[in-house]
PDB file of N, CA, C and O in Angstrom, chain B, residues numbered from 101:
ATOM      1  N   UNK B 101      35.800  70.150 235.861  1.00  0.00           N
ATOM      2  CA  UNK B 101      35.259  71.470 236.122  1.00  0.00           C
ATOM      3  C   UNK B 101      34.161  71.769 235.098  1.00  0.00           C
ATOM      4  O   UNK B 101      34.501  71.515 233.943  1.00  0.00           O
ATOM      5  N   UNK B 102      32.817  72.293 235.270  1.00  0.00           N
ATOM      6  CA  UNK B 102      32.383  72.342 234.697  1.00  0.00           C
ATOM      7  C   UNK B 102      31.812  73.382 233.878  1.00  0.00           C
ATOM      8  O   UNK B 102      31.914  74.318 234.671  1.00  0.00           O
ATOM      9  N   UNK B 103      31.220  73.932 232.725  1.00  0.00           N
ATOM     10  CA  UNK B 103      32.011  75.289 232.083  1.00  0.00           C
ATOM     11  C   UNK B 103      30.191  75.304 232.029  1.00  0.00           C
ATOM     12  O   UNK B 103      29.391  74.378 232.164  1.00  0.00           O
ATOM     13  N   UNK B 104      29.956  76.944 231.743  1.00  0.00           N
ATOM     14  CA  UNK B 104      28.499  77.165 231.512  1.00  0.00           C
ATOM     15  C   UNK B 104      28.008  77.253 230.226  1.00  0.00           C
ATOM     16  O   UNK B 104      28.756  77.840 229.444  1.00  0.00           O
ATOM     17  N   UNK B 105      26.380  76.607 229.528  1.00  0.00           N
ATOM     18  CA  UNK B 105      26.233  76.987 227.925  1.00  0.00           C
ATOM     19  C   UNK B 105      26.876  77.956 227.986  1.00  0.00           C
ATOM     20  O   UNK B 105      27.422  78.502 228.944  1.00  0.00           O
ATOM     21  N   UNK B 106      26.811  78.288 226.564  1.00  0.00           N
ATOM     22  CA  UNK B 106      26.986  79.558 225.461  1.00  0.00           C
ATOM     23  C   UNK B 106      26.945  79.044 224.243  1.00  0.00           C
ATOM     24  O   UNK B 106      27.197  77.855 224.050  1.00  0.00           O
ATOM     25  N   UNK B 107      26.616  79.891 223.262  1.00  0.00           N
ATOM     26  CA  UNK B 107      25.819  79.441 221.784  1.00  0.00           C
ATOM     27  C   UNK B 107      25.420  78.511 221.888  1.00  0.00           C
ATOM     28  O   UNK B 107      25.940  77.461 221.510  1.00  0.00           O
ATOM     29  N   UNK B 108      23.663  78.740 222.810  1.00  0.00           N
ATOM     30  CA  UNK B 108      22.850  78.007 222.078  1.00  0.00           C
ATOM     31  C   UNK B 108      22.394  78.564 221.067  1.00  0.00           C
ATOM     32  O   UNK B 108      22.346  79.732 220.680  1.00  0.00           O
ATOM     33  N   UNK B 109      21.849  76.988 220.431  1.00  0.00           N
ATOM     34  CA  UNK B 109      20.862  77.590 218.741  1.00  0.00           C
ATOM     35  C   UNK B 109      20.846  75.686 219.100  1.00  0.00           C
ATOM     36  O   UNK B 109      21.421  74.762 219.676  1.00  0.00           O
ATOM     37  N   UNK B 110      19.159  76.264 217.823  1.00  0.00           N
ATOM     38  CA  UNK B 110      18.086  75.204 217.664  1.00  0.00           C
ATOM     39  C   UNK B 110      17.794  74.663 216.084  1.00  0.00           C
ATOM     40  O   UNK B 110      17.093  75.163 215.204  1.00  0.00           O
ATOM     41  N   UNK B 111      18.565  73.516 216.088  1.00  0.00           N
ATOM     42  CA  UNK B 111      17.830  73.042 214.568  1.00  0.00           C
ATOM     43  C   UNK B 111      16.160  72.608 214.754  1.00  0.00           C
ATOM     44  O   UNK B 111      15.644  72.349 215.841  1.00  0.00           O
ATOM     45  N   UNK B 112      15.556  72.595 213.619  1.00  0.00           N
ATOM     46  CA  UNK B 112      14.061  72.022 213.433  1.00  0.00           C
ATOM     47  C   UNK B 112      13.990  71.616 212.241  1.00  0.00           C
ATOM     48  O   UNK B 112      14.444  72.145 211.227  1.00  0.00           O
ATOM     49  N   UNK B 113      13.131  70.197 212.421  1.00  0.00           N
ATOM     50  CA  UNK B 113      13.014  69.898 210.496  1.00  0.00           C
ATOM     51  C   UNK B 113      11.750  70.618 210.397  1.00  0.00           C
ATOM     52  O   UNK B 113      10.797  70.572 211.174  1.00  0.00           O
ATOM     53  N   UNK B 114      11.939  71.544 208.919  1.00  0.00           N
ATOM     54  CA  UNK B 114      11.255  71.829 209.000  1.00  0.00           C
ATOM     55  C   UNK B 114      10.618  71.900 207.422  1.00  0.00           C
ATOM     56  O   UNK B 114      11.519  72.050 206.597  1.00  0.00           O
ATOM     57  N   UNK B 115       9.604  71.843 206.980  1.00  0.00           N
ATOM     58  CA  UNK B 115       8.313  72.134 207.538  1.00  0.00           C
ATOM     59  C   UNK B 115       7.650  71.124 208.516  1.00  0.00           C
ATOM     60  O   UNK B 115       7.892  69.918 208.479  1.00  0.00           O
ATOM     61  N   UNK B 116       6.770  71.728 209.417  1.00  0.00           N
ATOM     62  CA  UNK B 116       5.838  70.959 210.138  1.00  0.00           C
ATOM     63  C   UNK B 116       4.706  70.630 209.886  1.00  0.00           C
ATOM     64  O   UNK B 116       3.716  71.348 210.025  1.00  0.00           O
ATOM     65  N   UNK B 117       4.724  69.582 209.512  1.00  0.00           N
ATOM     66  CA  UNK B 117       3.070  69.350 209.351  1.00  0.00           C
ATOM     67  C   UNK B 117       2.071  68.640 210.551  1.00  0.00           C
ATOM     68  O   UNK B 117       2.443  67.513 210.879  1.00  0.00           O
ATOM     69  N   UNK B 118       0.941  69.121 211.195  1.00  0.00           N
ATOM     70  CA  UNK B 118       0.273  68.443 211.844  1.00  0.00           C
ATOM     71  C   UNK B 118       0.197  66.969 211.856  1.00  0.00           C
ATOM     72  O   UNK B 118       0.001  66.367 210.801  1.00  0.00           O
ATOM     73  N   UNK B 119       0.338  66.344 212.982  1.00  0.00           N
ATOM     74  CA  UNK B 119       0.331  64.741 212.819  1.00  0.00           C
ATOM     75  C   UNK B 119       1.646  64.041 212.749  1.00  0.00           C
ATOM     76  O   UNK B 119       1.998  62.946 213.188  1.00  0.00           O
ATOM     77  N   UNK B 120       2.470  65.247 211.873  1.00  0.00           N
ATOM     78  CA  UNK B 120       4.190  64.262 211.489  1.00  0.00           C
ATOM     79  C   UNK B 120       4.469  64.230 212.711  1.00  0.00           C
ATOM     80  O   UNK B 120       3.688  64.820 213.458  1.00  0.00           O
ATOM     81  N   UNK B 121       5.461  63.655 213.211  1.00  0.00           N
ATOM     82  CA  UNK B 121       6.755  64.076 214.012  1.00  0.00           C
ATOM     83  C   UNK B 121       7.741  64.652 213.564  1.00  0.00           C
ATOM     84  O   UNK B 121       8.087  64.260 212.450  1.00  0.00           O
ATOM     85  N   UNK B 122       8.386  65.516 214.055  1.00  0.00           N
ATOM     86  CA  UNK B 122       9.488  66.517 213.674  1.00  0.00           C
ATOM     87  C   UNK B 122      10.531  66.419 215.399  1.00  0.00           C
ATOM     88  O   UNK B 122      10.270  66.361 216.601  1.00  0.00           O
ATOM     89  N   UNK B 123      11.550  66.446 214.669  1.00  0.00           N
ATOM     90  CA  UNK B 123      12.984  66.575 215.473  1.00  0.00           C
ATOM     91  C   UNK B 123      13.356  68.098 215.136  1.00  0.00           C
ATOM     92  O   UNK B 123      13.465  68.740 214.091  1.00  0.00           O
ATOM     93  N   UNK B 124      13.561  68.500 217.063  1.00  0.00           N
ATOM     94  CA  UNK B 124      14.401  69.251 217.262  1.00  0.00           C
ATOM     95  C   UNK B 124      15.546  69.024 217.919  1.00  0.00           C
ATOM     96  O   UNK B 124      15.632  68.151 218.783  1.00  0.00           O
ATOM     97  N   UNK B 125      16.382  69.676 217.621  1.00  0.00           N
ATOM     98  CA  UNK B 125      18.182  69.987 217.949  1.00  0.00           C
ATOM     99  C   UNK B 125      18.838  71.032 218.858  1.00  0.00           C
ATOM    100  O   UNK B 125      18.963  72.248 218.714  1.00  0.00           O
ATOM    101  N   UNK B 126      19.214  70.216 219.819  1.00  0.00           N
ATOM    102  CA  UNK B 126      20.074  71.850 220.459  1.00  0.00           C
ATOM    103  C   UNK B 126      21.142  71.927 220.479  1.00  0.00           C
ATOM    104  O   UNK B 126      21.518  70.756 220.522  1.00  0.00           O
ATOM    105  N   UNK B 127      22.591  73.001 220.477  1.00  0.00           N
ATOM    106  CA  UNK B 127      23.168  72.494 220.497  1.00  0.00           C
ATOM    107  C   UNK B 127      24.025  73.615 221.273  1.00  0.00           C
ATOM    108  O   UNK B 127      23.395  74.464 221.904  1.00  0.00           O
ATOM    109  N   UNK B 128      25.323  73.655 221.259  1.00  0.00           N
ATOM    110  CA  UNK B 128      25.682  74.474 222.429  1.00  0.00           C
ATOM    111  C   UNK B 128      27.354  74.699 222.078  1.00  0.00           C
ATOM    112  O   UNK B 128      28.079  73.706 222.018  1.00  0.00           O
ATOM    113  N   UNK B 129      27.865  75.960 221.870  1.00  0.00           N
ATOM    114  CA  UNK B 129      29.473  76.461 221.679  1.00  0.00           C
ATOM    115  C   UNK B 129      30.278  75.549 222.602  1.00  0.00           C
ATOM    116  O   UNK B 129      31.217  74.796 222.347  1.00  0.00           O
ATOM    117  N   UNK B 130      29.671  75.818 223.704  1.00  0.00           N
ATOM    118  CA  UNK B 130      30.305  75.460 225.323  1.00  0.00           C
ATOM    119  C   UNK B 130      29.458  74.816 226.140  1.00  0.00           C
ATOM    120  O   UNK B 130      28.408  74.389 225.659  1.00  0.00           O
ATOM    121  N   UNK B 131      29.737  74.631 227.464  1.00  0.00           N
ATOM    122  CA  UNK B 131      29.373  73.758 228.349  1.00  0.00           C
ATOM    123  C   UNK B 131      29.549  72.686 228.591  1.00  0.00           C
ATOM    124  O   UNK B 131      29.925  71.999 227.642  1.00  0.00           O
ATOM    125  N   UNK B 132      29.369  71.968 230.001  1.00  0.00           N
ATOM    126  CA  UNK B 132      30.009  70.487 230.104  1.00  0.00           C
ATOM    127  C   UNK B 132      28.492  70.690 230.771  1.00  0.00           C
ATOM    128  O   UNK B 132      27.844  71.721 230.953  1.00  0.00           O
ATOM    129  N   UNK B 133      28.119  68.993 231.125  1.00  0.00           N
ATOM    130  CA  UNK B 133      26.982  68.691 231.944  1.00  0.00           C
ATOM    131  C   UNK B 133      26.027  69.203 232.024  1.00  0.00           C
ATOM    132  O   UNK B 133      25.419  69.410 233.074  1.00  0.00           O
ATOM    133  N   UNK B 134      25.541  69.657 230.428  1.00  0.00           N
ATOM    134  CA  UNK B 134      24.486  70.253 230.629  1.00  0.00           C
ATOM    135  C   UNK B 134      22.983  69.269 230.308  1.00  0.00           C
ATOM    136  O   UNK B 134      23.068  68.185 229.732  1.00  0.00           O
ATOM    137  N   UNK B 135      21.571  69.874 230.806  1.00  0.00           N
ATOM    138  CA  UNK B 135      20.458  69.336 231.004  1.00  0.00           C
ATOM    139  C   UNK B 135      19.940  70.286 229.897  1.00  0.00           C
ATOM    140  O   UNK B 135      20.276  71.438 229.621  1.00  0.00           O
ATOM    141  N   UNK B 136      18.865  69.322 229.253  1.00  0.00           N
ATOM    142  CA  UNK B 136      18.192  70.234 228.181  1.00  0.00           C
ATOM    143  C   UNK B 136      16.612  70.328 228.441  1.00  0.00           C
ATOM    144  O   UNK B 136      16.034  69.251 228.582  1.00  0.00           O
ATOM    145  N   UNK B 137      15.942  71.370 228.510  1.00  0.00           N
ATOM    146  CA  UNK B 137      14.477  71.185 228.879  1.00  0.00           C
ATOM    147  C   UNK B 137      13.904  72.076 227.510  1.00  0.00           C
ATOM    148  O   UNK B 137      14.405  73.127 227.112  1.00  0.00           O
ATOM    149  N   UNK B 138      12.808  71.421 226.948  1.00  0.00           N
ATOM    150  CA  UNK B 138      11.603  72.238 225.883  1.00  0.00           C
ATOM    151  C   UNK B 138      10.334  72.452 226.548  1.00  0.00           C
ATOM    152  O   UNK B 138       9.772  71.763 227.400  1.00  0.00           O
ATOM    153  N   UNK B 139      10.023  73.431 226.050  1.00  0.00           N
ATOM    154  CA  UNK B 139       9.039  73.890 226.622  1.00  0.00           C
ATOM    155  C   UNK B 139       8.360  73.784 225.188  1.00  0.00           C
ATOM    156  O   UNK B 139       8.580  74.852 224.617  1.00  0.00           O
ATOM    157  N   UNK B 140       7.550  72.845 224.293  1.00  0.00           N
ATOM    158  CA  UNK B 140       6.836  72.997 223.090  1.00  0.00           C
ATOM    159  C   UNK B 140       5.705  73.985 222.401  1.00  0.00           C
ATOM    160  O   UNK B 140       5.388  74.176 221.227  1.00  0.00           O
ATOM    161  N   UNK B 141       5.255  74.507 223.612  1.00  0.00           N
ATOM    162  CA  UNK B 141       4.416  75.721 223.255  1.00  0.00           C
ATOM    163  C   UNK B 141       3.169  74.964 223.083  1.00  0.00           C
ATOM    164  O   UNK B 141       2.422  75.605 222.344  1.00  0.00           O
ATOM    165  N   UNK B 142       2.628  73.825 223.480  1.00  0.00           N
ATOM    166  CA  UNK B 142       1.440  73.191 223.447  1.00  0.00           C
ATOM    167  C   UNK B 142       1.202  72.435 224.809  1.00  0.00           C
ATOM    168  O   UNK B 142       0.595  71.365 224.816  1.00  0.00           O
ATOM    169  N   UNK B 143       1.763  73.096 226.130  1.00  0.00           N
ATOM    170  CA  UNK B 143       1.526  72.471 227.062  1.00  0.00           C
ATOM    171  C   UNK B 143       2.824  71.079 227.040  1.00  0.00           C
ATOM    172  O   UNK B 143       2.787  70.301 227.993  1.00  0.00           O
ATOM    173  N   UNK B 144       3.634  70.909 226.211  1.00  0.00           N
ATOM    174  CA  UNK B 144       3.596  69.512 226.254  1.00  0.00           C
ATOM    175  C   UNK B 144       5.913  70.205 226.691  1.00  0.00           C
ATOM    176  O   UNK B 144       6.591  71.067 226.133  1.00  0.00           O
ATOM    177  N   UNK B 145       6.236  69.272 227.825  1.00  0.00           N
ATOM    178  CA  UNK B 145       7.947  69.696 228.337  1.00  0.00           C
ATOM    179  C   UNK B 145       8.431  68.121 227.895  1.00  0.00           C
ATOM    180  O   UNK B 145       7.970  67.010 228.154  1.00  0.00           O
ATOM    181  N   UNK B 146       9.590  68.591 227.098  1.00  0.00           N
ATOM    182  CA  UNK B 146      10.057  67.614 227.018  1.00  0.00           C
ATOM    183  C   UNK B 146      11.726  67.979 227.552  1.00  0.00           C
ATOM    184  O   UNK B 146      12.110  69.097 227.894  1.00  0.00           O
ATOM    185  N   UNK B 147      12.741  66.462 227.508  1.00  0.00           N
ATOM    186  CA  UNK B 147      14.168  67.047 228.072  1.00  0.00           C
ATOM    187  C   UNK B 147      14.924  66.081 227.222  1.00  0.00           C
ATOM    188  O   UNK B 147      14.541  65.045 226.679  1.00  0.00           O
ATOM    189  N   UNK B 148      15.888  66.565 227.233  1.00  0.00           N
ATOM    190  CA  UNK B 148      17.377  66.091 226.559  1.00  0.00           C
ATOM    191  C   UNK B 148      17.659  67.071 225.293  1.00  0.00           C
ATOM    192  O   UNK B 148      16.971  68.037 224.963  1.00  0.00           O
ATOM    193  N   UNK B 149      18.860  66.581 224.651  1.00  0.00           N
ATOM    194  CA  UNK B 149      19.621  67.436 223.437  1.00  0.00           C
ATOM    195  C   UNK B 149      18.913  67.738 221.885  1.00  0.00           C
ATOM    196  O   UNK B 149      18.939  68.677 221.090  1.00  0.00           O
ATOM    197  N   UNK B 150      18.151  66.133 221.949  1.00  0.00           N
ATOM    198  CA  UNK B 150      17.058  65.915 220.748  1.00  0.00           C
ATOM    199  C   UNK B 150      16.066  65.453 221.010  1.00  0.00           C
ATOM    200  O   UNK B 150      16.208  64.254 221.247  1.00  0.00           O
ATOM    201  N   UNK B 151      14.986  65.814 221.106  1.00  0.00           N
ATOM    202  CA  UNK B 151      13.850  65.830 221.282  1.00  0.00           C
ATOM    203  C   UNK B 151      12.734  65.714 219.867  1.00  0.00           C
ATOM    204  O   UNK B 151      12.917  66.596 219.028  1.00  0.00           O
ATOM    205  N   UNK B 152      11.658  64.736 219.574  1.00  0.00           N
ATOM    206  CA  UNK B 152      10.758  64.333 218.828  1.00  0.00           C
ATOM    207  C   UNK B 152       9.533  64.808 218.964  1.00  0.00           C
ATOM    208  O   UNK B 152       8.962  64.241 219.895  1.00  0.00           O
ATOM    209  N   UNK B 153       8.931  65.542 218.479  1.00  0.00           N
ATOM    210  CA  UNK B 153       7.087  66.155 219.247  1.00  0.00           C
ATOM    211  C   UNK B 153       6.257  66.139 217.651  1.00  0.00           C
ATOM    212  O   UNK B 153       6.803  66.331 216.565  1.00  0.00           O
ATOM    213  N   UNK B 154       4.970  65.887 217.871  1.00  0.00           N
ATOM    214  CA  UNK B 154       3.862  65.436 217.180  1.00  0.00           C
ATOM    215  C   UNK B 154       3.002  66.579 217.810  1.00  0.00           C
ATOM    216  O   UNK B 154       2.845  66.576 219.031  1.00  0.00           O
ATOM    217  N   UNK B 155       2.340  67.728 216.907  1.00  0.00           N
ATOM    218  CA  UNK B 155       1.683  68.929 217.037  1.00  0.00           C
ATOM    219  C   UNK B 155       0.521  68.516 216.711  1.00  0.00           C
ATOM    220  O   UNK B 155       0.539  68.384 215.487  1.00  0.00           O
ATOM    221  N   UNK B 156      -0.668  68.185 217.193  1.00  0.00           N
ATOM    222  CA  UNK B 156      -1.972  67.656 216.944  1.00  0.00           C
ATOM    223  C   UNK B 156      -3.035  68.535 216.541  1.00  0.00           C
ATOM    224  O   UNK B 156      -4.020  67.968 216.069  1.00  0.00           O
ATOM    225  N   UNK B 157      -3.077  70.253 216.646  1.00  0.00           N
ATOM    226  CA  UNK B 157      -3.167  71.315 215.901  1.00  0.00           C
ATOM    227  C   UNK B 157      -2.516  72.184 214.677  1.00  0.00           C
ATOM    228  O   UNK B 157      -1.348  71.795 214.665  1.00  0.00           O
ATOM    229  N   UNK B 158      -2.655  73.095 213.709  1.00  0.00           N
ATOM    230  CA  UNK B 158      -2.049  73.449 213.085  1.00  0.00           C
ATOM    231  C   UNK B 158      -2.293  75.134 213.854  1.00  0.00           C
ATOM    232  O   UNK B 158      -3.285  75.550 214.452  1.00  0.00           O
ATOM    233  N   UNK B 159      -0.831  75.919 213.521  1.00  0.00           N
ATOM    234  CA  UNK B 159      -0.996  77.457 214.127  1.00  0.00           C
ATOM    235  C   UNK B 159       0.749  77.754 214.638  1.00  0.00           C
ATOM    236  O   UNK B 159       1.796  77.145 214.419  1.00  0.00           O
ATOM    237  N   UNK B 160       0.502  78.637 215.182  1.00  0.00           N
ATOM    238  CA  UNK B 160       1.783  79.347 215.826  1.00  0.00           C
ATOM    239  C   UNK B 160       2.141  79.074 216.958  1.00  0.00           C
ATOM    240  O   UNK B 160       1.438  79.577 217.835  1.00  0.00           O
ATOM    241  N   UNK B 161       3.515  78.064 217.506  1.00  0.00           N
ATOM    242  CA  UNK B 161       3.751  77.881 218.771  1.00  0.00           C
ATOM    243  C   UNK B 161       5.336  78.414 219.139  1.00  0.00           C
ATOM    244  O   UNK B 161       6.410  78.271 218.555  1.00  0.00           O
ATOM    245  N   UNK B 162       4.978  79.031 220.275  1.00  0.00           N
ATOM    246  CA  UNK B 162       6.784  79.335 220.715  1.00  0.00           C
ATOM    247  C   UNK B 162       7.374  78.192 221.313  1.00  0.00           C
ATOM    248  O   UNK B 162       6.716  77.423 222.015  1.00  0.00           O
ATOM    249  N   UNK B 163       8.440  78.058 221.101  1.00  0.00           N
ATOM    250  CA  UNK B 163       9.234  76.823 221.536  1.00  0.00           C
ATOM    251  C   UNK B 163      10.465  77.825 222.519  1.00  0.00           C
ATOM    252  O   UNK B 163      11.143  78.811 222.230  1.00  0.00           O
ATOM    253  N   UNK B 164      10.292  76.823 224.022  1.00  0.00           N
ATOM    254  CA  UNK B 164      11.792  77.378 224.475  1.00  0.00           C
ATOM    255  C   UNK B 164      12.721  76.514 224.954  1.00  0.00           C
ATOM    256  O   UNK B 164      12.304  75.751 225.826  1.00  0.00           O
ATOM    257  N   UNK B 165      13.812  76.415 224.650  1.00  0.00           N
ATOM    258  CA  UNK B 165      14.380  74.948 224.535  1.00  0.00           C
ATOM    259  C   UNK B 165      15.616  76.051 226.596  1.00  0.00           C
ATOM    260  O   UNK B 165      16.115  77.172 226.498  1.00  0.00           O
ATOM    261  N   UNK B 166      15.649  75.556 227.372  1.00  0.00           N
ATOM    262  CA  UNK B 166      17.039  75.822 228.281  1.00  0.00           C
ATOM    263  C   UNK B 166      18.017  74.878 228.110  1.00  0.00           C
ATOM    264  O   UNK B 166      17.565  73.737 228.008  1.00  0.00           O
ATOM    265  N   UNK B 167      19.338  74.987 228.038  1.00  0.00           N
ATOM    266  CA  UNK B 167      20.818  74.616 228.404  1.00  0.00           C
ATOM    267  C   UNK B 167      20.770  74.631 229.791  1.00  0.00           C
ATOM    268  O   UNK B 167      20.408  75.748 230.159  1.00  0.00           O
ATOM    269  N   UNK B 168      21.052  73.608 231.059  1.00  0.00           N
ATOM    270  CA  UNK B 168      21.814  74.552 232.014  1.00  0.00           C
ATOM    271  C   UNK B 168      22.750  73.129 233.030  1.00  0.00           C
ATOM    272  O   UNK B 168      22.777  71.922 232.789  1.00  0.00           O
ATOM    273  N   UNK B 169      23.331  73.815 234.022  1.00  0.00           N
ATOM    274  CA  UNK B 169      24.014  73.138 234.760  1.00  0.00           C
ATOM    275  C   UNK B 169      24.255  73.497 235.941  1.00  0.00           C
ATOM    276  O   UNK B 169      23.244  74.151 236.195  1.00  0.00           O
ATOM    277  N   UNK B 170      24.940  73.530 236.918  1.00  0.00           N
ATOM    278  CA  UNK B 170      25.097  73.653 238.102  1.00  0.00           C
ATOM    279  C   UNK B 170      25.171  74.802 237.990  1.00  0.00           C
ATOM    280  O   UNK B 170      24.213  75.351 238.534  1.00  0.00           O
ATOM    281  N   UNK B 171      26.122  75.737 237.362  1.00  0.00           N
ATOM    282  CA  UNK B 171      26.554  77.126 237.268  1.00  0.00           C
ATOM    283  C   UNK B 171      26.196  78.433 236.568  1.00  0.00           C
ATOM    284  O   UNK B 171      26.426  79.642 236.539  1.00  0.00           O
ATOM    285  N   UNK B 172      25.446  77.378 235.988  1.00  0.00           N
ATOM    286  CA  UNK B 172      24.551  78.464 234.515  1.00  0.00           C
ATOM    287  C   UNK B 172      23.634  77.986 233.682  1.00  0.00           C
ATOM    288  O   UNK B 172      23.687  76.800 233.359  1.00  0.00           O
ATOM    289  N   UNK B 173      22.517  78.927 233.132  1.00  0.00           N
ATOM    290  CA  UNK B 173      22.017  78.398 231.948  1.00  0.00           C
ATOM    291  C   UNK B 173      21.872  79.372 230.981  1.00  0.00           C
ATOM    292  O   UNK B 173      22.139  80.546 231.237  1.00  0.00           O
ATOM    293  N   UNK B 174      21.457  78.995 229.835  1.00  0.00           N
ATOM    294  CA  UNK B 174      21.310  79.727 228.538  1.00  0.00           C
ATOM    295  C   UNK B 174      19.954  79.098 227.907  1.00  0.00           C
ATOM    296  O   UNK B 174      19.699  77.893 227.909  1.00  0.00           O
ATOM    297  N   UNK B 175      19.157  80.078 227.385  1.00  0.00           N
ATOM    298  CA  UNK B 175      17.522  79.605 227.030  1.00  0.00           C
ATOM    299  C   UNK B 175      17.092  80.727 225.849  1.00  0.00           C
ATOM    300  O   UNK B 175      17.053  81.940 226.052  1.00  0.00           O
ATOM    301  N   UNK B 176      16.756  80.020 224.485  1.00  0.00           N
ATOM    302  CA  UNK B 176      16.404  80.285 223.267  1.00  0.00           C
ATOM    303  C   UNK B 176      15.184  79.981 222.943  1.00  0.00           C
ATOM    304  O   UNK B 176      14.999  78.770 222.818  1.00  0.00           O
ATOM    305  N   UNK B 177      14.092  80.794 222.726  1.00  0.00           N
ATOM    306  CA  UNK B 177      12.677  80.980 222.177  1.00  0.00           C
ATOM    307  C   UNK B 177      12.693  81.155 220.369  1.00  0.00           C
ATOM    308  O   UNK B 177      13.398  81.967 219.769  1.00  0.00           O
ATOM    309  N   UNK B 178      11.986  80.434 219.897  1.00  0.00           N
ATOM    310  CA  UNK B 178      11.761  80.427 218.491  1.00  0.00           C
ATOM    311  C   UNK B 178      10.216  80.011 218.324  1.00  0.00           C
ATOM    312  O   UNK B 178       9.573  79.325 219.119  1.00  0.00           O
ATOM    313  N   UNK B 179       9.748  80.586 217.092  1.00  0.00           N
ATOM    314  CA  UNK B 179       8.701  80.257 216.737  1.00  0.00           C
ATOM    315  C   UNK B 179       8.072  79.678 215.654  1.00  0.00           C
ATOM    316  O   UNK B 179       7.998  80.122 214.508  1.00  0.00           O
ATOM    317  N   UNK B 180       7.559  78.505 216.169  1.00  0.00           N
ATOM    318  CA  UNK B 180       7.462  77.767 214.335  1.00  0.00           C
ATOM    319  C   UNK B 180       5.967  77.575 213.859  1.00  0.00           C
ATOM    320  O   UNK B 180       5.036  77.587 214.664  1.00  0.00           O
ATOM    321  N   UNK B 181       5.814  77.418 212.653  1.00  0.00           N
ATOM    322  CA  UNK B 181       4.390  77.204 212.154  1.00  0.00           C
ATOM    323  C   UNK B 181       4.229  76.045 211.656  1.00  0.00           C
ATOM    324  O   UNK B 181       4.927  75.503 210.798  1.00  0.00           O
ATOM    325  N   UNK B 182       3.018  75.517 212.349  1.00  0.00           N
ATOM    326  CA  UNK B 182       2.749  73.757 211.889  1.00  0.00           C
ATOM    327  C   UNK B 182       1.670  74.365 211.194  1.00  0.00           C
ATOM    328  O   UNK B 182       1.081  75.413 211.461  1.00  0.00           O
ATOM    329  N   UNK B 183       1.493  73.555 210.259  1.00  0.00           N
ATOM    330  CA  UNK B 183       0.914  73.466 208.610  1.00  0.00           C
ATOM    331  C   UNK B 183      -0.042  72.455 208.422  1.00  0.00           C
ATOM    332  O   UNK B 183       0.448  71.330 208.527  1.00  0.00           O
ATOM    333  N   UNK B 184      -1.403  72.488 208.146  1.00  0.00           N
ATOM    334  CA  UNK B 184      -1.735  71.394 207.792  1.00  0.00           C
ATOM    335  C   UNK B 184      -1.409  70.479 206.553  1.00  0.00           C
ATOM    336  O   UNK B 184      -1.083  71.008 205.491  1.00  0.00           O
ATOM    337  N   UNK B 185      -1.483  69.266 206.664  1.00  0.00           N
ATOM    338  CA  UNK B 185      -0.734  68.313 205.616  1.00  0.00           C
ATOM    339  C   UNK B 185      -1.583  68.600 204.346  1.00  0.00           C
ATOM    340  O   UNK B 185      -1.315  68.038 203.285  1.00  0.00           O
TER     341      UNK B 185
END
C-alpha cells in the first residue's frame, strides 16, 4: 500500500560556487514509491532523491525539488546563491 510524502526538506552543499558541482538531497518523513523531480531554477529538470547540478552563472536561483506518487505529492522551493569562485 502505498503511503503519501510528508516532511519533505532539502539538503545542499553548500556554498556554491559557479563551475563546482554541488549535491542536492531530498528526503521525506513518509512515503513509499515516491518519484523525485528538480526544477533547478536555470531551465535545467532533473529527477531522483540526489541529484548533482553545475550552475554556469553566478546569482539567485529558486530550486523546487516535488515528492510524489500515485496518491500524492509534496513540493519544497528554496533559494540558493551561487558565488563566484
Amino acid at each position: 500500500m502505498e503511503r503519501p510524502a510528508t516532511g519533505l526538506d532539502v539538503r545542499i552543499d553548500a556554498p556554491i560556487f559557479v563551475g563546482n558541482c554541488a549535491e542536492f538531497v531530498a528526503t521525506t518523513s513518509t512515503g513509499t514509491n515516491l518519484h523525485y523531480t528538480w526544477d533547478m531554477g536555470d531551465g535545467t529538470v532533473q529527477t531522483g532523491r540526489v541529484v548533482h547540478h553545475t550552475y554556469a552563472a553566478s546569482g539567485q536561483y529558486t530550486i523546487t525539488v516535488t515528492a510524489d506518487n500515485t496518491i500524492g505529492f509534496q513540493a519544497m522551493t528554496v533559494v540558493v546563491e551561487v558565488c563566484n569562485p
